[in-house]
Coordinates of C-alpha atoms and ligand atoms in Angstrom, one line a residue:
M124 CA 107.5 79.1 144.2
S125 CA 106.7 77.2 140.9
D126 CA 108.7 74.3 139.7
T127 CA 110.2 76.3 136.9
Q128 CA 111.6 78.6 139.5
K129 CA 113.5 75.7 141.1
E130 CA 116.5 73.9 139.7
K131 CA 119.0 71.3 141.0
V132 CA 122.7 71.5 140.1
R133 CA 125.9 69.8 141.2
C134 CA 128.1 72.8 141.3
L135 CA 127.0 76.4 141.7
I136 CA 129.5 79.3 141.4
I137 CA 128.6 82.8 142.5
G138 CA 130.8 85.6 141.2
S139 CA 132.5 86.3 137.9
G140 CA 135.9 87.7 138.7
P141 CA 139.1 85.8 138.0
A142 CA 138.2 83.4 140.9
G143 CA 134.7 82.6 139.7
Y144 CA 135.7 82.1 136.0
T145 CA 138.8 80.0 136.8
A146 CA 136.6 77.8 139.1
A147 CA 134.2 77.5 136.2
I148 CA 137.0 76.5 133.7
Y149 CA 138.2 73.8 136.1
A150 CA 134.8 72.6 137.1
S151 CA 133.5 72.3 133.6
R152 CA 136.6 70.4 132.4
A153 CA 136.0 68.0 135.3
N154 CA 132.4 67.4 134.1
L155 CA 130.8 69.0 137.1
S156 CA 128.4 71.0 134.8
P157 CA 128.8 74.2 136.8
V158 CA 126.3 77.0 136.8
L159 CA 127.8 80.4 137.4
Y160 CA 125.9 83.5 138.3
E161 CA 127.8 86.7 137.4
G162 CA 126.7 88.6 140.5
I163 CA 126.7 92.3 141.3
Q164 CA 129.5 93.4 139.0
P165 CA 129.9 91.1 136.0
G166 CA 133.6 90.6 135.4
G167 CA 134.5 91.8 138.9
Q168 CA 136.8 94.6 140.0
L169 CA 139.1 94.2 137.1
T170 CA 136.6 95.6 134.7
T171 CA 137.0 99.0 136.5
T172 CA 140.8 99.1 135.9
T173 CA 142.4 100.0 132.6
D174 CA 145.5 98.1 131.7
V175 CA 146.5 94.9 133.5
E176 CA 150.2 94.3 133.1
N177 CA 150.9 91.8 135.9
F178 CA 148.7 88.9 134.9
P179 CA 151.0 86.2 133.6
G180 CA 150.6 85.3 129.9
Y181 CA 150.1 88.8 128.5
P182 CA 153.5 90.1 127.8
E183 CA 152.1 93.3 126.2
G184 CA 149.5 93.8 129.0
V185 CA 145.7 93.5 128.5
T186 CA 142.8 95.7 129.5
G187 CA 140.8 94.5 132.5
M188 CA 137.7 94.2 130.3
E189 CA 139.5 92.0 127.7
L190 CA 141.0 89.7 130.3
M191 CA 137.6 89.1 131.9
E192 CA 136.0 88.5 128.5
D193 CA 138.8 86.0 127.7
L194 CA 138.2 84.2 131.0
K195 CA 134.5 84.1 130.4
K196 CA 134.9 82.7 126.9
Q197 CA 137.3 80.1 128.2
A198 CA 134.8 79.0 130.8
A199 CA 132.0 78.9 128.2
R200 CA 134.1 76.9 125.8
F201 CA 134.1 74.0 128.2
G202 CA 130.4 74.2 128.8
A203 CA 130.0 76.4 132.0
D204 CA 126.5 77.7 132.1
I205 CA 127.1 81.4 132.7
R206 CA 124.1 83.5 133.8
V207 CA 123.1 87.0 134.9
G208 CA 121.8 87.1 138.4
I209 CA 122.6 88.0 142.0
A210 CA 122.4 85.7 145.0
T211 CA 119.8 87.3 147.3
K212 CA 119.2 84.6 149.9
T213 CA 120.9 81.4 151.1
D214 CA 120.1 78.4 153.2
L215 CA 123.2 76.5 153.9
S216 CA 121.9 74.6 156.9
E217 CA 122.2 71.3 155.1
A218 CA 123.2 69.8 151.8
P219 CA 121.9 70.2 149.1
Y220 CA 122.4 74.0 149.7
K221 CA 119.8 76.5 148.6
V222 CA 120.6 79.8 146.9
T223 CA 117.9 82.2 145.8
I224 CA 118.7 84.2 142.7
D225 CA 117.2 87.7 142.2
G226 CA 114.7 86.9 145.0
E227 CA 112.8 84.5 142.7
K228 CA 114.7 81.5 141.5
E229 CA 115.8 78.8 143.9
I230 CA 118.9 76.7 143.0
E231 CA 119.6 73.6 145.0
T232 CA 123.3 72.6 144.7
E233 CA 125.4 69.8 146.0
A234 CA 128.5 72.1 146.2
L235 CA 128.9 75.9 146.3
I236 CA 131.8 78.1 145.3
I237 CA 131.6 81.6 146.7
A238 CA 133.7 84.0 144.6
T239 CA 131.8 87.2 145.2
G240 CA 134.9 89.3 145.6
A241 CA 135.3 92.5 147.6
T242 CA 134.5 96.1 146.8
A243 CA 137.1 98.8 147.5
R244 CA 135.8 101.6 149.7
Y245 CA 135.6 105.0 148.3
L246 CA 135.2 108.3 150.0
G247 CA 132.0 109.0 148.3
L248 CA 133.1 112.2 146.5
P249 CA 131.5 112.8 143.1
D250 CA 135.0 113.5 141.7
E251 CA 136.0 109.9 142.3
Q252 CA 133.4 108.9 139.7
K253 CA 134.3 111.8 137.4
Y254 CA 138.0 110.8 137.3
A255 CA 137.5 107.0 137.4
G256 CA 140.2 105.5 135.2
M257 CA 141.7 109.1 134.7
G258 CA 143.9 109.3 137.8
V259 CA 141.7 107.7 140.5
S260 CA 142.5 104.1 141.5
A261 CA 141.9 101.8 144.4
C262 CA 144.9 99.5 143.6
A263 CA 148.5 100.7 143.6
T264 CA 149.8 97.3 142.5
C265 CA 147.6 97.5 139.4
D266 CA 148.0 101.1 138.4
G267 CA 151.1 102.4 140.1
F268 CA 153.3 101.7 137.1
F269 CA 151.6 104.4 135.1
Y270 CA 152.8 107.0 137.6
R271 CA 156.5 106.6 137.3
K272 CA 158.3 109.8 138.2
K273 CA 155.0 111.5 138.9
V274 CA 153.4 112.8 142.0
V275 CA 150.6 110.8 143.7
A276 CA 148.5 110.8 146.8
V277 CA 147.3 107.8 148.8
V278 CA 144.3 108.1 151.2
G279 CA 144.3 106.1 154.4
G280 CA 146.3 105.3 157.5
G281 CA 146.1 101.5 157.8
D282 CA 148.5 98.8 156.6
T283 CA 147.1 98.8 153.1
A284 CA 147.7 102.6 152.7
C285 CA 151.2 102.3 154.1
E286 CA 152.0 99.3 151.8
E287 CA 150.6 101.2 148.8
A288 CA 152.5 104.4 149.7
L289 CA 155.7 102.4 150.0
Y290 CA 155.1 100.6 146.7
L291 CA 154.4 103.8 145.0
S292 CA 157.4 105.5 146.5
G293 CA 159.6 103.2 144.5
L294 CA 158.0 104.4 141.3
A295 CA 156.7 107.9 141.8
K296 CA 158.7 111.1 142.3
K297 CA 156.7 111.9 145.4
V298 CA 153.9 110.3 147.4
Y299 CA 151.5 112.2 149.8
L300 CA 149.8 110.0 152.4
I301 CA 146.5 111.7 153.4
V302 CA 145.6 110.6 156.9
R303 CA 142.5 111.9 158.6
K304 CA 143.7 111.3 162.2
P305 CA 146.8 112.7 163.9
H306 CA 148.4 109.2 163.8
L307 CA 148.6 106.1 161.6
R308 CA 146.6 103.0 162.4
A309 CA 149.1 100.8 160.6
S310 CA 151.4 98.4 162.4
K311 CA 154.5 100.0 164.0
V312 CA 156.9 98.4 161.5
M313 CA 154.9 99.8 158.5
Q314 CA 154.6 103.2 160.2
A315 CA 158.4 103.3 160.7
R316 CA 159.0 102.4 157.0
V317 CA 156.6 105.1 155.8
L318 CA 158.0 107.8 158.1
G319 CA 161.5 106.8 157.1
T320 CA 161.0 107.1 153.4
E321 CA 162.3 110.3 152.0
N322 CA 159.8 110.8 149.1
I323 CA 156.7 110.1 151.2
E324 CA 155.1 113.1 152.9
V325 CA 152.4 112.2 155.5
L326 CA 149.7 114.8 155.7
F327 CA 148.2 114.1 159.1
E328 CA 144.7 115.5 160.0
H329 CA 143.9 116.1 156.3
E330 CA 140.7 115.2 154.5
T331 CA 140.0 115.3 150.8
L332 CA 137.2 117.6 149.6
G333 CA 137.6 117.1 145.8
L334 CA 139.8 116.7 142.8
F335 CA 140.6 119.0 139.9
G336 CA 142.1 118.7 136.5
E337 CA 141.3 119.3 132.8
N338 CA 141.9 115.8 131.2
G339 CA 142.6 113.8 134.3
V340 CA 143.6 114.4 137.9
E341 CA 145.9 117.4 138.3
G342 CA 145.4 118.0 142.0
A343 CA 143.3 117.6 145.1
Y344 CA 141.5 120.1 147.4
L345 CA 142.1 119.2 151.1
V346 CA 140.9 120.5 154.4
K347 CA 143.4 120.5 157.3
F348 CA 142.4 120.3 160.9
R349 CA 138.7 120.1 160.1
G350 CA 136.5 121.5 162.9
K351 CA 139.5 123.1 164.8
H352 CA 140.1 126.8 165.1
E353 CA 143.2 126.5 162.8
E354 CA 141.1 124.8 160.0
E355 CA 142.3 125.7 156.6
Q356 CA 141.8 124.6 153.0
V357 CA 144.9 123.6 151.0
S358 CA 145.5 122.1 147.6
I359 CA 148.2 119.7 146.3
A360 CA 149.3 119.1 142.8
I361 CA 149.1 115.4 142.0
D362 CA 148.8 113.1 138.9
G363 CA 147.2 110.1 140.7
F364 CA 144.8 109.7 143.6
F365 CA 144.8 106.2 145.3
L366 CA 142.2 105.1 147.7
A367 CA 143.4 102.7 150.4
I368 CA 140.7 103.0 153.1
G369 CA 139.7 99.3 153.1
H370 CA 137.6 96.9 151.2
N371 CA 134.2 95.4 151.9
P372 CA 134.1 91.7 151.2
N373 CA 130.8 90.7 149.5
A374 CA 129.9 88.0 152.0
E375 CA 126.7 89.4 153.6
V376 CA 124.3 87.0 151.9
F377 CA 126.2 84.0 153.2
K378 CA 126.9 85.3 156.7
P379 CA 124.2 83.6 158.6
W380 CA 125.9 80.3 157.8
I381 CA 129.5 81.0 156.9
E382 CA 132.1 82.1 159.4
T383 CA 133.8 85.4 158.7
D384 CA 136.5 87.4 160.4
E385 CA 135.9 90.7 162.1
A386 CA 136.3 92.6 158.8
G387 CA 133.7 90.3 157.2
Y388 CA 136.2 88.1 155.1
I389 CA 135.2 84.5 154.8
K390 CA 137.4 82.3 157.0
T391 CA 139.0 79.4 155.2
H392 CA 141.0 76.5 156.5
A393 CA 144.7 77.4 156.2
G394 CA 146.0 77.2 152.6
T395 CA 142.7 75.8 151.2
P396 CA 139.4 77.3 150.0
R397 CA 137.4 75.1 152.6
T398 CA 134.9 77.0 154.8
N399 CA 133.2 75.9 158.0
I400 CA 130.6 74.1 155.8
P401 CA 131.6 70.9 154.0
G402 CA 131.0 71.4 150.2
V403 CA 131.0 75.2 150.4
F404 CA 134.2 76.8 149.2
A405 CA 135.4 80.4 149.1
A406 CA 137.8 81.7 146.5
G407 CA 139.3 85.1 145.6
D408 CA 139.0 88.4 147.4
V409 CA 135.9 87.5 149.5
A410 CA 138.3 85.3 151.5
D411 CA 141.5 87.2 151.0
P412 CA 142.3 90.4 152.9
L413 CA 146.0 90.1 152.2
Y414 CA 146.9 89.7 148.5
R415 CA 143.8 90.7 146.5
Q416 CA 145.4 90.1 143.1
A417 CA 143.8 88.7 140.0
I418 CA 146.3 85.9 139.8
T419 CA 145.9 84.9 143.4
A420 CA 142.1 84.9 143.0
A421 CA 142.4 82.8 139.9
G422 CA 144.7 80.3 141.8
S423 CA 142.2 80.0 144.6
G424 CA 139.3 79.5 142.1
C425 CA 141.3 76.6 140.6
A426 CA 141.8 75.1 144.1
A427 CA 138.1 75.5 144.9
A428 CA 137.0 73.6 141.8
I429 CA 139.5 70.8 142.6
E430 CA 138.2 70.6 146.2
T431 CA 134.6 70.6 144.8
E432 CA 135.3 67.7 142.5
R433 CA 136.9 65.7 145.4
Y434 CA 134.0 66.5 147.7
L435 CA 131.4 65.4 145.2
V436 CA 133.3 62.2 144.5
E437 CA 133.8 61.4 148.2
H438 CA 130.1 62.0 148.9
G439 CA 128.9 60.1 145.8
K440 CA 127.1 63.1 144.4
Ligands
NDP512 P1 142.1 99.4 157.9 O1 140.6 99.3 158.2 O2 143.1 98.8 158.8 O3 142.4 100.9 157.7 C1 141.6 101.8 156.9 C2 142.3 103.2 157.0 O4 141.5 104.0 156.2 C3 142.3 103.8 158.4 O5 143.4 104.5 158.6 C4 141.1 104.7 158.3 O6 141.2 105.8 159.1 C5 141.1 105.1 156.9 N1 139.7 105.5 156.5 C6 138.6 104.8 156.5 N2 137.6 105.5 156.0 C7 138.1 106.8 155.7 C8 137.5 107.9 155.2 N3 136.2 108.0 154.9 N4 138.3 109.0 155.0 C9 139.6 108.9 155.3 N5 140.3 107.8 155.8 C10 139.5 106.8 156.0 O7 142.1 98.8 156.4 P2 143.4 98.2 155.6 O8 142.9 97.9 154.2 O9 144.5 99.1 155.7 O10 143.7 96.8 156.3 C11 142.7 95.8 156.5 C12 143.3 94.7 157.3 O11 144.3 94.0 156.6 C13 144.0 95.2 158.6 O12 143.8 94.2 159.6 C14 145.4 95.2 158.2 O13 146.3 95.1 159.3 C15 145.6 94.0 157.2 N6 146.6 94.2 156.3 C16 147.9 93.7 156.6 C17 148.9 93.8 155.7 C18 150.2 93.2 156.1 O14 150.3 92.6 157.1 N7 151.2 93.3 155.2 C19 148.8 94.6 154.5 C20 147.5 95.1 154.3 C21 146.5 95.0 155.2 P3 141.1 105.8 160.8 O15 142.4 105.2 161.2 O16 140.9 107.2 161.1 O17 139.9 104.9 161.1

């Protein structure tokens, strides 16, 4: 590796969602000269949603794209060095920590903020792409409001799916919960709530084959009892199709060093962004299986930058 391919920095941030950019705003205002790599999806998951109406400070709402552009500009205004690139390898065995970008450039950093987010799981149907932003969503809290008094379907049988179905049941006229097994995986209390809600209909042993509609989702094709002798195809009329089959935290590249839980989320010390490695912090969805909101991600990005500043001062870096 040539010298031009090596660089030393004080604070490296990986990821450009609300957590990464907020960390960059705070770190640059604290004179840490942060370098931020945008990662796999510049702007993060919010760039795939349409209107964001629950981020404080935007009384009229804002598009996900605009919000991320604003955060990026705000970070750049204070001098954050924002670059395109993906972390492909890490060596966090000792400080300074080494992160390889795009397989070729090695950054040595005194402190690292991991804000790589999580990726919602999709079923893998071509129609999910076709109707992206036109009735297909992986976030009921973000998009549910647009389906007031309409009919929607949620896919999944875990706590998230139940939570999303319950949330949507307060807005929509009717909610179908499409569950591939004959039972729910969610906790008993969530199951009881879902089964006791009048406008939620659980379709056990149903799988989605595709979606249809002229200018957006108008319905879904399902298969009932797949592989059994009573297998049949059915269709339901819906206006919105919500995926709630889990998220994959983007923590793979840090895993040899960083402790994660069974689902792959980075473990942090209760109420802080501290990981098992001093000077390495995790913010946003990569460490949050519970809330996954732009505002909670931004808050933890702020905390990670404050922790970084304290760590660097304490260690004389
Ligand atoms: P889970 O992994 O618990 O559940 C995923 C669900 O999606 C399962 O029902 C699974 O079906 C289904 N699924 C997966 N792939 C497919 C597919 N290809 N087609 C159809 N269905 C599919 O994920 P969650 O996001 O629900 O929860 C993650 C963690 O977070 C859990 O530990 C959960 O308890 C926790 N959580 C807690 C909450 C709370 O306490 N308030 C709220 C939300 C989450 P199957 O059962 O057949 O595998």
